[in-house]
Amino acid sequence: MSRLLAPLGAVLLLPVLAGTAHAAPTASIKPVCDAATWSVSYTATSSGHGKRAAVEVRVDQSIVEEWADHGLGAAAMGEPRRERANGSGTWTERDRLVKGTGAPDEPRPYKRTYTLDLTVTEKGVQTKASGSCSLILR
C-alpha cells in the first residue's frame, strides 16, 4: 500500500467553502441646513447589501418651529420606494428638501429643526438611521 494514503481510522480534513457572506447593512442620513439660503438638503446612504440587491427605502421627516414663547411641529411619512444597490452593495441618494429664498421676515427669534429618519429594508431586515439640522434666526 502506498505511503501517501491515510492509514485506516485517520481523519481527513478538507476545507469547506461557505457561501458569499456580506456584513450586516448599515445606514446613515446627513441633513444639511444652509442658513445663507435657508435651504435643506440631505445625503442618505446604506451599505453592506448584496451586489445589485433590491432594497426598499423610506425617508420620513419632521419639522419643529420654535419661537420665544411657543412651538409648532409637523411630521410626514415618506412613501416607500424600490431602489437597487450598486455593484459593491451600496445605495446613495442626494436630495434637496427645501429650496430656500432666504430667511423669513420674522421679527422675533425663530428656529426651525428638520429631523430625517431613513429606513432601508432588504429581504425583510430593516436598517435605520436618523439625523437633524436647524435653521436659526436671531
mmCIF file of C-alpha atoms in Angstrom:
data_model
loop_
_atom_site.group_PDB
_atom_site.id
_atom_site.type_symbol
_atom_site.label_atom_id
_atom_site.label_comp_id
_atom_site.label_asym_id
_atom_site.label_seq_id
_atom_site.Cartn_x
_atom_site.Cartn_y
_atom_site.Cartn_z
ATOM 1 C CA MET A 1 0.000 0.000 0.000
ATOM 2 C CA SER A 2 1.245 3.481 -0.793
ATOM 3 C CA ARG A 3 2.611 5.656 1.989
ATOM 4 C CA LEU A 4 0.584 8.611 0.629
ATOM 5 C CA LEU A 5 -2.731 7.093 1.569
ATOM 6 C CA ALA A 6 -4.036 7.861 5.017
ATOM 7 C CA PRO A 7 -3.975 4.918 7.409
ATOM 8 C CA LEU A 8 -7.314 3.390 8.329
ATOM 9 C CA GLY A 9 -9.100 5.368 11.031
ATOM 10 C CA ALA A 10 -7.279 8.640 10.249
ATOM 11 C CA VAL A 11 -9.353 11.767 9.884
ATOM 12 C CA LEU A 12 -9.066 13.560 6.604
ATOM 13 C CA LEU A 13 -9.720 17.325 6.868
ATOM 14 C CA LEU A 14 -10.975 19.102 3.792
ATOM 15 C CA PRO A 15 -11.744 22.820 3.520
ATOM 16 C CA VAL A 16 -15.418 23.694 3.426
ATOM 17 C CA LEU A 17 -16.372 26.600 1.217
ATOM 18 C CA ALA A 18 -19.124 28.745 2.597
ATOM 19 C CA GLY A 19 -21.463 30.870 0.519
ATOM 20 C CA THR A 20 -20.636 34.510 -0.089
ATOM 21 C CA ALA A 21 -21.360 36.452 3.077
ATOM 22 C CA HIS A 22 -21.606 40.202 3.487
ATOM 23 C CA ALA A 23 -21.581 42.472 6.505
ATOM 24 C CA ALA A 24 -24.810 43.477 8.187
ATOM 25 C CA PRO A 25 -26.245 46.523 6.409
ATOM 26 C CA THR A 26 -25.611 49.971 7.872
ATOM 27 C CA ALA A 27 -27.362 53.247 7.090
ATOM 28 C CA SER A 28 -26.759 56.963 7.563
ATOM 29 C CA ILE A 29 -28.583 60.171 6.709
ATOM 30 C CA LYS A 30 -26.969 63.592 6.919
ATOM 31 C CA PRO A 31 -29.218 66.635 6.576
ATOM 32 C CA VAL A 32 -27.564 69.980 5.825
ATOM 33 C CA CYS A 33 -29.256 73.262 6.728
ATOM 34 C CA ASP A 34 -27.841 76.268 4.850
ATOM 35 C CA ALA A 35 -28.656 79.440 6.783
ATOM 36 C CA ALA A 36 -27.460 81.692 3.929
ATOM 37 C CA THR A 37 -30.143 80.420 1.537
ATOM 38 C CA TRP A 38 -32.500 78.938 4.152
ATOM 39 C CA SER A 39 -32.401 75.629 2.270
ATOM 40 C CA VAL A 40 -32.240 71.993 3.404
ATOM 41 C CA SER A 41 -30.674 69.041 1.605
ATOM 42 C CA TYR A 42 -29.529 65.573 2.617
ATOM 43 C CA THR A 43 -27.354 62.629 1.679
ATOM 44 C CA ALA A 44 -28.647 59.164 2.579
ATOM 45 C CA THR A 45 -26.525 56.020 2.269
ATOM 46 C CA SER A 46 -26.822 52.363 3.133
ATOM 47 C CA SER A 47 -24.159 49.731 2.605
ATOM 48 C CA GLY A 48 -23.484 46.077 3.310
ATOM 49 C CA HIS A 49 -26.166 44.864 0.898
ATOM 50 C CA GLY A 50 -25.704 42.136 -1.661
ATOM 51 C CA LYS A 51 -24.445 43.249 -5.067
ATOM 52 C CA ARG A 52 -27.264 44.917 -7.019
ATOM 53 C CA ALA A 53 -29.688 43.916 -4.238
ATOM 54 C CA ALA A 54 -33.232 45.264 -4.336
ATOM 55 C CA VAL A 55 -33.892 47.469 -1.302
ATOM 56 C CA GLU A 56 -36.938 49.383 -0.106
ATOM 57 C CA VAL A 57 -36.185 52.933 1.015
ATOM 58 C CA ARG A 58 -38.284 55.398 3.029
ATOM 59 C CA VAL A 59 -37.342 58.871 4.295
ATOM 60 C CA ASP A 60 -39.646 60.352 6.945
ATOM 61 C CA GLN A 61 -39.365 63.964 8.022
ATOM 62 C CA SER A 62 -40.497 66.073 10.905
ATOM 63 C CA ILE A 63 -40.246 69.821 11.310
ATOM 64 C CA VAL A 64 -40.409 71.764 14.549
ATOM 65 C CA GLU A 65 -40.700 75.543 14.521
ATOM 66 C CA GLU A 66 -39.898 77.389 17.728
ATOM 67 C CA TRP A 67 -40.429 80.979 18.735
ATOM 68 C CA ALA A 68 -39.536 82.570 22.076
ATOM 69 C CA ASP A 69 -42.874 81.724 23.678
ATOM 70 C CA HIS A 70 -44.219 78.653 21.797
ATOM 71 C CA GLY A 71 -43.530 75.964 19.190
ATOM 72 C CA LEU A 72 -45.269 74.081 16.426
ATOM 73 C CA GLY A 73 -44.432 70.677 14.936
ATOM 74 C CA ALA A 74 -45.412 68.597 11.925
ATOM 75 C CA ALA A 75 -44.388 65.184 10.612
ATOM 76 C CA ALA A 76 -44.757 63.383 7.298
ATOM 77 C CA MET A 77 -44.051 59.759 6.462
ATOM 78 C CA GLY A 78 -42.256 59.227 3.203
ATOM 79 C CA GLU A 79 -43.533 56.885 0.540
ATOM 80 C CA PRO A 80 -41.646 53.553 0.448
ATOM 81 C CA ARG A 81 -39.955 53.013 -2.892
ATOM 82 C CA ARG A 82 -37.836 50.316 -4.529
ATOM 83 C CA GLU A 83 -34.194 51.059 -5.230
ATOM 84 C CA ARG A 84 -31.204 48.944 -6.172
ATOM 85 C CA ALA A 85 -27.792 48.764 -4.509
ATOM 86 C CA ASN A 86 -24.785 49.171 -6.770
ATOM 87 C CA GLY A 87 -22.191 46.514 -7.591
ATOM 88 C CA SER A 88 -20.474 46.988 -4.236
ATOM 89 C CA GLY A 89 -23.722 46.672 -2.230
ATOM 90 C CA THR A 90 -24.189 50.399 -1.536
ATOM 91 C CA TRP A 91 -27.168 52.681 -2.152
ATOM 92 C CA THR A 92 -26.850 56.502 -2.049
ATOM 93 C CA GLU A 93 -29.263 59.384 -2.617
ATOM 94 C CA ARG A 94 -28.805 63.140 -2.534
ATOM 95 C CA ASP A 95 -31.861 65.361 -2.495
ATOM 96 C CA ARG A 96 -32.963 68.897 -1.669
ATOM 97 C CA LEU A 97 -35.994 69.156 0.621
ATOM 98 C CA VAL A 98 -36.328 72.920 0.702
ATOM 99 C CA LYS A 99 -35.039 75.307 -1.933
ATOM 100 C CA GLY A 100 -34.840 78.434 0.154
ATOM 101 C CA THR A 101 -35.029 82.043 -0.883
ATOM 102 C CA GLY A 102 -33.521 83.444 2.300
ATOM 103 C CA ALA A 103 -34.544 83.802 5.915
ATOM 104 C CA PRO A 104 -38.211 84.532 6.675
ATOM 105 C CA ASP A 105 -39.258 88.028 7.687
ATOM 106 C CA GLU A 106 -39.724 87.203 11.371
ATOM 107 C CA PRO A 107 -39.385 89.974 13.997
ATOM 108 C CA ARG A 108 -38.590 87.625 16.930
ATOM 109 C CA PRO A 109 -36.056 84.808 17.466
ATOM 110 C CA TYR A 110 -37.020 81.766 15.446
ATOM 111 C CA LYS A 111 -35.679 78.232 14.986
ATOM 112 C CA ARG A 112 -36.735 75.530 12.519
ATOM 113 C CA THR A 113 -35.413 71.985 13.080
ATOM 114 C CA TYR A 114 -35.603 69.260 10.433
ATOM 115 C CA THR A 115 -35.313 65.636 11.552
ATOM 116 C CA LEU A 116 -34.993 62.931 8.895
ATOM 117 C CA ASP A 117 -35.456 59.230 9.556
ATOM 118 C CA LEU A 118 -34.164 56.737 6.990
ATOM 119 C CA THR A 119 -35.441 53.150 6.824
ATOM 120 C CA VAL A 120 -33.831 50.701 4.390
ATOM 121 C CA THR A 121 -35.267 47.183 4.097
ATOM 122 C CA GLU A 122 -33.615 44.251 2.341
ATOM 123 C CA LYS A 123 -35.291 40.825 2.451
ATOM 124 C CA GLY A 124 -37.383 41.842 5.465
ATOM 125 C CA VAL A 125 -34.430 43.156 7.508
ATOM 126 C CA GLN A 126 -34.682 46.854 8.405
ATOM 127 C CA THR A 127 -31.762 49.202 8.947
ATOM 128 C CA LYS A 128 -32.493 52.679 10.336
ATOM 129 C CA ALA A 129 -30.708 55.985 10.747
ATOM 130 C CA SER A 130 -31.694 59.458 11.863
ATOM 131 C CA GLY A 131 -30.234 62.942 11.524
ATOM 132 C CA SER A 132 -31.271 66.520 12.125
ATOM 133 C CA CYS A 133 -30.222 70.094 11.475
ATOM 134 C CA SER A 134 -31.588 73.518 12.381
ATOM 135 C CA LEU A 135 -32.027 76.932 10.813
ATOM 136 C CA ILE A 136 -31.860 79.732 13.363
ATOM 137 C CA LEU A 137 -32.904 83.370 13.065
ATOM 138 C CA ARG A 138 -31.852 85.625 15.954
#
